Tab-separated table of C-alpha atoms and ligand atoms in Angstrom:
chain	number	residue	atom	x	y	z
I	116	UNK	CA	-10.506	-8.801	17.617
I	117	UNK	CA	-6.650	-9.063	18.178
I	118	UNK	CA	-5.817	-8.698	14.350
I	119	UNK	CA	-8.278	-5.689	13.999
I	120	UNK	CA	-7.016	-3.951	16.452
I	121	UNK	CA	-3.287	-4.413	14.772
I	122	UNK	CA	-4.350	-4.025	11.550
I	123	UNK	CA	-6.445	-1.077	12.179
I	124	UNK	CA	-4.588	0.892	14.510
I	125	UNK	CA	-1.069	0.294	13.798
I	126	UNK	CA	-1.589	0.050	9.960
I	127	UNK	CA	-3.609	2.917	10.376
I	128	UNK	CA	-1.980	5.330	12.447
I	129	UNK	CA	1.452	4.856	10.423
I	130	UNK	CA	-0.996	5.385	7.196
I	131	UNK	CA	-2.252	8.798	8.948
I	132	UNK	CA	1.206	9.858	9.734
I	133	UNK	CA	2.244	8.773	6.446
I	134	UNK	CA	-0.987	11.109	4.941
I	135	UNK	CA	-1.067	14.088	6.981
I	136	UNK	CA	2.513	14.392	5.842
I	137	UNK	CA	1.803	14.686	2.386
I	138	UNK	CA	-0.960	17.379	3.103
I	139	UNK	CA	1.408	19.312	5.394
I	140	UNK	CA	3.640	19.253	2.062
I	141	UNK	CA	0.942	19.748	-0.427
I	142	UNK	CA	-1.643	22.469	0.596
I	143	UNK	CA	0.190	23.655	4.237
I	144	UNK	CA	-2.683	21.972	6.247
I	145	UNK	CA	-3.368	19.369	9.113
I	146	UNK	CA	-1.194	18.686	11.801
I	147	UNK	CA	2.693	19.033	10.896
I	148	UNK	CA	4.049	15.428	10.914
I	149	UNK	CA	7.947	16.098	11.663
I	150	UNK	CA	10.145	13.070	10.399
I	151	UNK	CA	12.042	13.886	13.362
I	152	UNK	CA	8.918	13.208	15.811
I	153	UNK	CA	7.787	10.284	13.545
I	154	UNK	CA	6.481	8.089	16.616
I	155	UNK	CA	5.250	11.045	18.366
I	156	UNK	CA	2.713	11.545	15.656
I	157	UNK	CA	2.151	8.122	15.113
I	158	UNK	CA	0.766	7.678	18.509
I	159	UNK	CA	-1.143	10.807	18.442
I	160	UNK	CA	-2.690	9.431	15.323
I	161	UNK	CA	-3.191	5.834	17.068
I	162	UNK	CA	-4.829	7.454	19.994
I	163	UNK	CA	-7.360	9.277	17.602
I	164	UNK	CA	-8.404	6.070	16.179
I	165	UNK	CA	-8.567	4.122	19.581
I	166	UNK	CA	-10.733	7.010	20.758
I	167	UNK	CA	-12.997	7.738	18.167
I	168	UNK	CA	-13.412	3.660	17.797
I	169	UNK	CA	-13.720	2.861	21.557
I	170	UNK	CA	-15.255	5.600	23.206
I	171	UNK	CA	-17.603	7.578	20.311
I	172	UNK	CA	-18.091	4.231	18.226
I	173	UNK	CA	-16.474	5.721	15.107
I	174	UNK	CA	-14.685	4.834	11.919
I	175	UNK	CA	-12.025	6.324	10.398
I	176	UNK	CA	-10.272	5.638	6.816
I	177	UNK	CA	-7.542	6.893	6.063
I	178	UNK	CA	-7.331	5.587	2.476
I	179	UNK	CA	-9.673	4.180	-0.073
I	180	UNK	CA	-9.546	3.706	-3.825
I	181	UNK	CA	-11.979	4.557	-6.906
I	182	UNK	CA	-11.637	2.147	-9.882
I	183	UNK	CA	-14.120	4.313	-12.476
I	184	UNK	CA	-13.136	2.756	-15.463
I	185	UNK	CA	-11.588	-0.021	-16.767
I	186	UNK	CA	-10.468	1.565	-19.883
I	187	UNK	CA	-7.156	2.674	-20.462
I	188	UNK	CA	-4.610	4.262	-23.154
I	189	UNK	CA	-1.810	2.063	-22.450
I	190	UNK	CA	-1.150	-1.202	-22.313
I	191	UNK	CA	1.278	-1.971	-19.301
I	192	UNK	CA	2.172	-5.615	-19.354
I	193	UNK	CA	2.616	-5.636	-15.437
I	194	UNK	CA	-0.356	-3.631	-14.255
I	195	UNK	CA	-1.309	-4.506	-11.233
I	196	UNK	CA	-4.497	-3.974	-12.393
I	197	UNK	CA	-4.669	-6.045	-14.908
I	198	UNK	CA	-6.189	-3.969	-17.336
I	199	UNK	CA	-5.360	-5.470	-20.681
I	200	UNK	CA	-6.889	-8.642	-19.694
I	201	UNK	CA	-10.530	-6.719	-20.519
I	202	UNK	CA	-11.822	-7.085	-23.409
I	203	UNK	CA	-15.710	-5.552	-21.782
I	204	UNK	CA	-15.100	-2.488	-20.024
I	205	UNK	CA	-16.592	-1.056	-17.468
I	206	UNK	CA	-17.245	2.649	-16.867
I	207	UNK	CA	-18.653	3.849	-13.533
I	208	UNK	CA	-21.003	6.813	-13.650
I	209	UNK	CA	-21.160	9.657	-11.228
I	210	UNK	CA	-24.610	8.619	-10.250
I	211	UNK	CA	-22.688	4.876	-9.002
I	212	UNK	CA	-19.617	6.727	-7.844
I	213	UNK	CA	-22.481	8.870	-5.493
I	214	UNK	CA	-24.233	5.902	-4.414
I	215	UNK	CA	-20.592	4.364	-3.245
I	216	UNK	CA	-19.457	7.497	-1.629
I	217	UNK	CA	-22.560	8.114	0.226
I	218	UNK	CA	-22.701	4.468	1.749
I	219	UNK	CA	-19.208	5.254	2.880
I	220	UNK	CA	-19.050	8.857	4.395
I	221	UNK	CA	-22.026	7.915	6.260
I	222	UNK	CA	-20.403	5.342	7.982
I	223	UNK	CA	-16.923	6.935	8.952
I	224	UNK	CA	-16.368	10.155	10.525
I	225	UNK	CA	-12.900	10.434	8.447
I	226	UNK	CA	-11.793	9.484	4.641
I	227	UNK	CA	-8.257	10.636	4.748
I	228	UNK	CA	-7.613	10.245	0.873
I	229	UNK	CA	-9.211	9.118	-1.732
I	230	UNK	CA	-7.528	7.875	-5.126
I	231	UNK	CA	-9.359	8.104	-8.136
I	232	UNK	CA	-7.729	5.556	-10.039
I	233	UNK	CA	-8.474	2.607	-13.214
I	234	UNK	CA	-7.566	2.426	-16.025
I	235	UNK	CA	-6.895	5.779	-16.735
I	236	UNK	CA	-9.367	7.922	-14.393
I	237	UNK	CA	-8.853	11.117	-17.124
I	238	UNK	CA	-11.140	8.539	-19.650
I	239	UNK	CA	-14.071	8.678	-17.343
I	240	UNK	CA	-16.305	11.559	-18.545
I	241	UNK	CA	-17.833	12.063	-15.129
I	242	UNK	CA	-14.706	12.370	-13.307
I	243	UNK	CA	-14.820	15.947	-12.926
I	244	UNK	CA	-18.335	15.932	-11.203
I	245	UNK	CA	-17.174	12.875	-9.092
I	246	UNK	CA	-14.569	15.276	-7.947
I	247	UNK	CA	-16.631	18.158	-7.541
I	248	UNK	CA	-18.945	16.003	-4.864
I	249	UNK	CA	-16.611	14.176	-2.763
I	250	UNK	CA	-14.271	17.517	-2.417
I	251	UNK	CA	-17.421	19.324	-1.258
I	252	UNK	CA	-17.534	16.391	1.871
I	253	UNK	CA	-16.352	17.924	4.742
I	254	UNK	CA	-15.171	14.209	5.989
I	255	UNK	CA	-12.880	13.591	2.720
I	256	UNK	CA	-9.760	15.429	3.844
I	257	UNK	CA	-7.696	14.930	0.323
I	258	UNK	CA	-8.316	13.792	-3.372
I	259	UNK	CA	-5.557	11.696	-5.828
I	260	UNK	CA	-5.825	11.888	-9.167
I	261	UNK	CA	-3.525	8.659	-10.640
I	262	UNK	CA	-2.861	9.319	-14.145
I	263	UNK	CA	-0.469	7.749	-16.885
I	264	UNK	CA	0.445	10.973	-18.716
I	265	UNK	CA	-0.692	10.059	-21.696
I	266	UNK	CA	-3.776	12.719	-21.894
I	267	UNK	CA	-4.087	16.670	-20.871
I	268	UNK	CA	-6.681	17.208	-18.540
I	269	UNK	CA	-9.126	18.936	-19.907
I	270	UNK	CA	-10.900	22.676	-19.296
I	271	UNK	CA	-13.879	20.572	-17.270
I	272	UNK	CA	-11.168	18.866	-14.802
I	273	UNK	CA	-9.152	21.909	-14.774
I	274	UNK	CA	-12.199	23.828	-13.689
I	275	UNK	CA	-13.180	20.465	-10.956
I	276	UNK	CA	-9.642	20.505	-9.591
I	277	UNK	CA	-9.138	24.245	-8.934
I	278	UNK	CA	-12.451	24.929	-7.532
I	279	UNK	CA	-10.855	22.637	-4.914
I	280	UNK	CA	-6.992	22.931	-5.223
I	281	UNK	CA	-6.891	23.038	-1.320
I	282	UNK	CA	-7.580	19.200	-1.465
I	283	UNK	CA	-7.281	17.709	-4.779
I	284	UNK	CA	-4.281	17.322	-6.586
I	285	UNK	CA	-2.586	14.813	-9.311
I	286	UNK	CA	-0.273	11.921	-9.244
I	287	UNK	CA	1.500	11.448	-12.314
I	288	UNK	CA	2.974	8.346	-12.806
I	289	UNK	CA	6.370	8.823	-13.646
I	290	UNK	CA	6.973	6.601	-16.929
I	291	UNK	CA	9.482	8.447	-18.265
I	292	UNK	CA	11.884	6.076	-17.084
I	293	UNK	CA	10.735	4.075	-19.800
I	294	UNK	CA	12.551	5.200	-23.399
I	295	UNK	CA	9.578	3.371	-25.062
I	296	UNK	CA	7.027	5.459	-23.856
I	297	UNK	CA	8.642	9.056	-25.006
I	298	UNK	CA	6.184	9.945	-27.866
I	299	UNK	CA	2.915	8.988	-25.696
I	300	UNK	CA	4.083	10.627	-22.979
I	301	UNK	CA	2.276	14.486	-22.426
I	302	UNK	CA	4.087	15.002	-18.507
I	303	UNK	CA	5.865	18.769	-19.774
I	304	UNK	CA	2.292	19.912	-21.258
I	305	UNK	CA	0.723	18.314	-18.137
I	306	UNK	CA	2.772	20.204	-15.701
I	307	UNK	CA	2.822	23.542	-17.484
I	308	UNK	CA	-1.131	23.280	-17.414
I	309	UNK	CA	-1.395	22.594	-13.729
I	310	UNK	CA	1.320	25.036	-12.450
I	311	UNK	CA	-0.551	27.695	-14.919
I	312	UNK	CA	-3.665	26.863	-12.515
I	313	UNK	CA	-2.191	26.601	-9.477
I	314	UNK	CA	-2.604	22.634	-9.093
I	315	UNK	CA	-0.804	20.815	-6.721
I	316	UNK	CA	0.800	17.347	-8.248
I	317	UNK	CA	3.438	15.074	-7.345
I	318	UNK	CA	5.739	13.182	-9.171
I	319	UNK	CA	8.115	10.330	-7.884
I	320	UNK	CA	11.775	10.653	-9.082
I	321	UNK	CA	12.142	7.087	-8.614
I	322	UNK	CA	9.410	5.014	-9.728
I	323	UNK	CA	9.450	1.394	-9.039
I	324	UNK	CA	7.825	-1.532	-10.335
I	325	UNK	CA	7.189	-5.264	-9.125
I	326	UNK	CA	6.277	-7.714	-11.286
I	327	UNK	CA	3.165	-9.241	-12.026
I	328	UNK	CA	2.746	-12.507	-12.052
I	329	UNK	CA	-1.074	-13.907	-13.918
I	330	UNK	CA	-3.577	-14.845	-10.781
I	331	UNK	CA	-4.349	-17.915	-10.742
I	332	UNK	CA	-7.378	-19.925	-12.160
I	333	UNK	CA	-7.236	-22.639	-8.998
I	334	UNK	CA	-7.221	-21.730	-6.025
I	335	UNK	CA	-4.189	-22.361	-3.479
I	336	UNK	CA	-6.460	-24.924	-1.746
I	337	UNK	CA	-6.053	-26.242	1.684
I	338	UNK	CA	-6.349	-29.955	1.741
I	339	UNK	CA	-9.196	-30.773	4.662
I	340	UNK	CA	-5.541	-31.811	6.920
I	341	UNK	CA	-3.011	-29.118	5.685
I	342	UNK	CA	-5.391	-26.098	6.325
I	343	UNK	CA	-3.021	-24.278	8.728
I	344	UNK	CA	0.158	-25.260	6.144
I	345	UNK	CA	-0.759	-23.545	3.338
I	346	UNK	CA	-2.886	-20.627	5.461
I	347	UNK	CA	0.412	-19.965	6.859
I	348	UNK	CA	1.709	-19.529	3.898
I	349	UNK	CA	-0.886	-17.067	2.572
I	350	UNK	CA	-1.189	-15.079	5.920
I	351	UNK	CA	2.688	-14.419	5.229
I	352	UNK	CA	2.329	-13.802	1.882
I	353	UNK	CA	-0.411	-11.095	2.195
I	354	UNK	CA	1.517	-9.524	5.437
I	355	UNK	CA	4.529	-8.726	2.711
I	356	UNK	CA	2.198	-7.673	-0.379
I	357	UNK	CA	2.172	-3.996	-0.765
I	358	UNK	CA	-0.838	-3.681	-2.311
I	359	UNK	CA	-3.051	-4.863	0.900
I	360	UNK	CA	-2.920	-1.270	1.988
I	361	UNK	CA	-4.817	-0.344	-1.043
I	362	UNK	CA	-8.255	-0.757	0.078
I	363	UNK	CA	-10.971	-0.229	-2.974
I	364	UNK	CA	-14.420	0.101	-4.002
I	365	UNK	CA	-14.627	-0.848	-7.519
I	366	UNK	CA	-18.442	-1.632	-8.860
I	367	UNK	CA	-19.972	-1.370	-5.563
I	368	UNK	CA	-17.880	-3.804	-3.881
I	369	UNK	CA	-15.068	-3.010	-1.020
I	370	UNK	CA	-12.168	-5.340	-1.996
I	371	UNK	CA	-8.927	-5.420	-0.222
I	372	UNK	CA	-6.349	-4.702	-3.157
I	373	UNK	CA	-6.992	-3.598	-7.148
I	374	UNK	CA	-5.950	-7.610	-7.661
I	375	UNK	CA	-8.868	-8.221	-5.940
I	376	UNK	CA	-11.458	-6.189	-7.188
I	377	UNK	CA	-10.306	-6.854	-10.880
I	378	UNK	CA	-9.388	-10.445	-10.263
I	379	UNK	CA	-13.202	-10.872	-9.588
I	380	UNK	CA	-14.201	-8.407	-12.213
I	381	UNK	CA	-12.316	-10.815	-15.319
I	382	UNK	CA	-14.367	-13.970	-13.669
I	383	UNK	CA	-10.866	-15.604	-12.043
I	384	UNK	CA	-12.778	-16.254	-8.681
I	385	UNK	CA	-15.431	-14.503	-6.403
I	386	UNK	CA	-14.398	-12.599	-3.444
I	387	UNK	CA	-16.314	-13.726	-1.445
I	388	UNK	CA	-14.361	-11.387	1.478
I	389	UNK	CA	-15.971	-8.296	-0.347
I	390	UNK	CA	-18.353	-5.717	0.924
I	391	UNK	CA	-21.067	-5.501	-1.390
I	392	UNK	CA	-22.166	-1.679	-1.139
I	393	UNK	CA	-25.648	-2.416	-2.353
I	394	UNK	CA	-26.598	-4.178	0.440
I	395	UNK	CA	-26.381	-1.440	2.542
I	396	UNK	CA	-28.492	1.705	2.657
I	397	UNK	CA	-26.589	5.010	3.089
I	398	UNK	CA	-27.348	5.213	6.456
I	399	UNK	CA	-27.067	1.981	7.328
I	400	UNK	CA	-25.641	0.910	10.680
I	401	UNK	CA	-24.452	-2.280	9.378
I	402	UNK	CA	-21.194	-1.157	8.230
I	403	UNK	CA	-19.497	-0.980	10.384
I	404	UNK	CA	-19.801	-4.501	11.926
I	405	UNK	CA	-19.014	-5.563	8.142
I	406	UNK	CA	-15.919	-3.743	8.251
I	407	UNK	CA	-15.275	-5.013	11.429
I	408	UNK	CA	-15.561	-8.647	10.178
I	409	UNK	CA	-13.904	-7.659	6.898
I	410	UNK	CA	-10.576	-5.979	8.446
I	411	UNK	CA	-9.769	-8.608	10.841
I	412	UNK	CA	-9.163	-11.241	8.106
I	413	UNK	CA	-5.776	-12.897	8.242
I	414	UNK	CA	-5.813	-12.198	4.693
I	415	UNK	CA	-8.354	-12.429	1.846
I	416	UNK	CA	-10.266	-15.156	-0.795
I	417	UNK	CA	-8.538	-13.481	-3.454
I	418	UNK	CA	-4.350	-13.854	-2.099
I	419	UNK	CA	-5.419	-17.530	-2.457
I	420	UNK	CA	-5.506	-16.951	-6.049
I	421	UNK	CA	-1.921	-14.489	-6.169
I	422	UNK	CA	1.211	-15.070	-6.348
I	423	UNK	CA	3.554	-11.890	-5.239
I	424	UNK	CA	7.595	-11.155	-6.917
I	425	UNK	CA	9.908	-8.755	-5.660
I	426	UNK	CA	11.736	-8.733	-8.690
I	427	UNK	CA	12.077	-5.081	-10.305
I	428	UNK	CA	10.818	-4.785	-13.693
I	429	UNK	CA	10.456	-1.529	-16.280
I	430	UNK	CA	7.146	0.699	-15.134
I	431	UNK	CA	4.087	0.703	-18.282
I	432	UNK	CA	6.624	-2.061	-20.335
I	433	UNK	CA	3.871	-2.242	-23.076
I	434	UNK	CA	2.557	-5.061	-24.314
C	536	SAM	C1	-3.282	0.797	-12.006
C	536	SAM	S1	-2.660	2.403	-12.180
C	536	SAM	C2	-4.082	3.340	-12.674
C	536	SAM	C3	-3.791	4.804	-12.934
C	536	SAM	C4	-3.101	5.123	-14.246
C	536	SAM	N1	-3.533	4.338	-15.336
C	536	SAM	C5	-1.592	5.023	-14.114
C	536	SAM	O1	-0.988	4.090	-14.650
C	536	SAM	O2	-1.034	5.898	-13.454
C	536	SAM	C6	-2.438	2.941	-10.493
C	536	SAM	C7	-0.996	2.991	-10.025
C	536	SAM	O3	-0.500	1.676	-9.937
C	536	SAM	C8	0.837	1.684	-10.379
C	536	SAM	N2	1.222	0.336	-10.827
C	536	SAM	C9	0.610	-0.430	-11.743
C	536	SAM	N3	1.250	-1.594	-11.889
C	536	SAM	C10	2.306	-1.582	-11.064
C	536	SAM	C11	3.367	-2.493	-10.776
C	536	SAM	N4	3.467	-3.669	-11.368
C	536	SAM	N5	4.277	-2.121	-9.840
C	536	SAM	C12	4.193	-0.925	-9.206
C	536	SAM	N6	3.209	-0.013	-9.428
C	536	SAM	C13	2.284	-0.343	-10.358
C	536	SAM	C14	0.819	2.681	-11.520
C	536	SAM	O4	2.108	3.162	-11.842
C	536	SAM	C15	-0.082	3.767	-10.942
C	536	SAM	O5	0.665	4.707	-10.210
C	537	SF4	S1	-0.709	0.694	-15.102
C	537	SF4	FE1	-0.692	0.904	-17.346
C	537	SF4	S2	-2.284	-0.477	-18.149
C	537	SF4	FE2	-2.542	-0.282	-15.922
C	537	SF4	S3	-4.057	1.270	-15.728
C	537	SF4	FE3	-2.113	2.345	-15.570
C	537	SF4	S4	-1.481	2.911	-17.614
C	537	SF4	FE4	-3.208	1.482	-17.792
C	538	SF4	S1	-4.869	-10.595	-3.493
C	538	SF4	FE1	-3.824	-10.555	-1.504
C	538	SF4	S2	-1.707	-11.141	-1.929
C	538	SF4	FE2	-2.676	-10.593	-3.893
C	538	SF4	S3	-2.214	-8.447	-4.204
C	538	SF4	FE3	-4.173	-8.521	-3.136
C	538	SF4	S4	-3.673	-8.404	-0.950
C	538	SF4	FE4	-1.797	-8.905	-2.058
C-alpha cells in the first residue's frame, strides 16, 4: 500500500496542481494555483485525494488518455506511439468510447482531463459526439484535443467544441520546428478557425522530443536468481520515463503509457498489468480494488519490453 499511496497522492496532487493551473489559464475556472504558493496548493490538492480516498472511499483521476484511432496523416519516425508500425488499424466508435467512459466515471468521483489522442484524433468520424458526451459529465472537469496540424477541424467539431468551449479546447502539436513539415502543416488556418469561434488552444513554443527506441520482442527477463537485479533496474527505469504519467484506455483496456497500450496492440507482448474494461459492468464496484492493485505496481509488464533515451531528436521527423 506504501507505493500507492506515493504514487497516488504525491503523483497526483502535483498532477492536480499542475491541471487546475492550466484551467485557471484556459477558461478562468477552478481554484487559482499561484506558482508562488506552489506547495500550498499541492497539499490542498493531496488532502482532497487523502480525504475523498480514506474517509468517503473515492477515486479521483486527474488524467486519462483516449487512443480512438490508430490512423494517422503523418508518419513520425519517433512516435511514441508507434503508429507507423500498423499496417491494420483500428478505429474506436462512439458506442466503445461510451462503454469506456461509462465504466470509468462510475467509478471515480473526478476525471480531471481527458486527452483525446491516436493517431490523429481529427480522423475519427465520431470524435465530435465522443466530445459532446463526456463534456456533458459533470465529473470530467476538462477535454484535450492532441492534433498534428495537418487537418482543419471541421464544421461538426467546430460545432462539438464550442457547445462546450468552457472545457474543451485543442493542443496543437507544434511541428513547425520541423522545416520538412512546412507544406503539410495547416497551424495559421487552424488558429484563425478557432479564435473565429472562440476556442481555447494551446501551443508549446518549445516542443521537445525524446527518442524512440523499437520495444523489444524479448522480454528483459529476470533469471529465477537475479530477479531483484534486473527489477531494480526496471523500477528505475520506469520512475524516470515520462510517459508513466500518461495513463490510457485504448480498446477497452487501462494501460499505463501509449507504449503500452500499442506495444500490446502490434502483438510485441501482452500486458498482462492492464485493466480490461469489459470485465467490468458500469457500475461495478470492482474497480476500484483493480486500480488499487494496478497503481501500486513498481512498474509495469510492458517497461520490461522498453528501453527509454534522453537524447533530443527533431519532433514528426518523417519516415
Ligand atoms: C502520439 S501523438 C497523437 C496526437 C497527434 N497525432 C499528434 O501528433 O499531435 C500525442 C502526443 O505525443 C507527442 N509525441 C509523440 N512522440 C513523441 C516523442 N518521441 N517525444 C515527445 N513527444 C512525442 C506528440 O507530439 C503529441 O503531442
Ligand atoms: S506523433 Fe506523428 S505518427 Fe504519431 S500519431 Fe502523432 S502525427 Fe501521427
Ligand atoms: S512501458 Fe514503462 S518504461 Fe516504457 S514508456 Fe511505458 S511506462 Fe515508460
Amino acid at each position: 500500500m506504501e507505493n500507492f499511496k506515493r504514487k497516488y497522492f504525491d503523483y497526483n496532487s502535483q498532477m492536480l496542481y499542475a491541471i487546475k493551473g492550466l484551467e485557471f489559464m484556459l477558461f478562468r475556472r477552478g481554484g487559482v494555483t499561484l506558482l508562488k504558493r506552489k506547495n500550498e496548493f499541492i497539499e490542498k490538492y493531496y488532502k482532497y485525494l487523502q480525504k475523498e480516498f480514506d474517509e468517503n472511499k473515492n477515486l479521483v483521476l486527474p488524467k486519462l488518455d483516449f487512443i480512438i484511432t490508430t490512423r494517422c496523416t503523418l508518419r513520425c519516425k519517433d512516435c511514441s506511439s508507434m503508429i507507423p508500425k500498423y499496417s491494420h488499424h483500428i478505429e474506436l466508435s462512439f458506442e466503445d468510447f461510451k462503454r469506456d467512459i461509462d465504466v470509468i466515471l462510475n467509478n471515480v468521483i473526478e476525471l480531471s482531463l481527458i486527452n483525446f489522442s491516436g493517431g490523429e484524433p481529427l480522423l475519427n468520424k465520431d470524435l465530435s459526439k465522443m466530445i459532446d458526451y463526456a463534456a456533458s459529465k459533470q465529473k470530467v472537469g476538462m477535454i484535450k484535443i492532441i492534433t498534428n496540424g495537418t487537418l482543419i477541424p471541421n464544421d461538426e467539431l467546430i460545432c462539438a467544441v464550442k457547445k462546450h468551449n468552457d472545457k474543451v479546447f485543442f493542443f496543437i502539436s507544434n511541428y513547425s520546428v520541423n522545416p520538412d513539415l512546412k507544406p503539410k502543416l495547416k497551424t495559421q488556418e487552424i488558429i484563425e478557425l478557432l479564435s473565429k469561434n472562440n476556442i481555447k488552444y494551446q501551443m508549446i513554443k518549445d516542443f521537445t522530443w525524446f527518442e524512440e527506441k523499437e520495444m523489444q520482442k524479448q522480454k528483459l527477463n529476470c533469471k529465477d536468481d537475479d530477479s531483484s537485479g534486473v527489477d531494480k533496474y526496471i523500477k528505475q527505469m520506469y520512475e524516470n520515463c515520462i510517459l508513466s504519467a500518461c495513463l490510457g484506455v485504448f480498446n477497452h483496456r487501462l494501460h499505463t503509457c501509449p507504449k503500452a497500450s500499442h506495444g500490446e496492440q502490434l502483438g510485441i507482448f501482452y500486458d498482462k498489468d492492464a485493466i480490461d474494461l469489459t470485465d467490468l459492468k458500469d457500475d461495478d464496484s470492482g474497480f476500484k480494488e483493480k486500480f488499487i492493485e494496478f497503481y501500486k505496481k513498481d512498474f509495469y509488464e510492458p517497461c520490461r519490453y522498453c528501453i527509454r533515451s534522453n537524447k533530443e531528436v527533431m519532433p514528426a521527423k518523417q519516415l
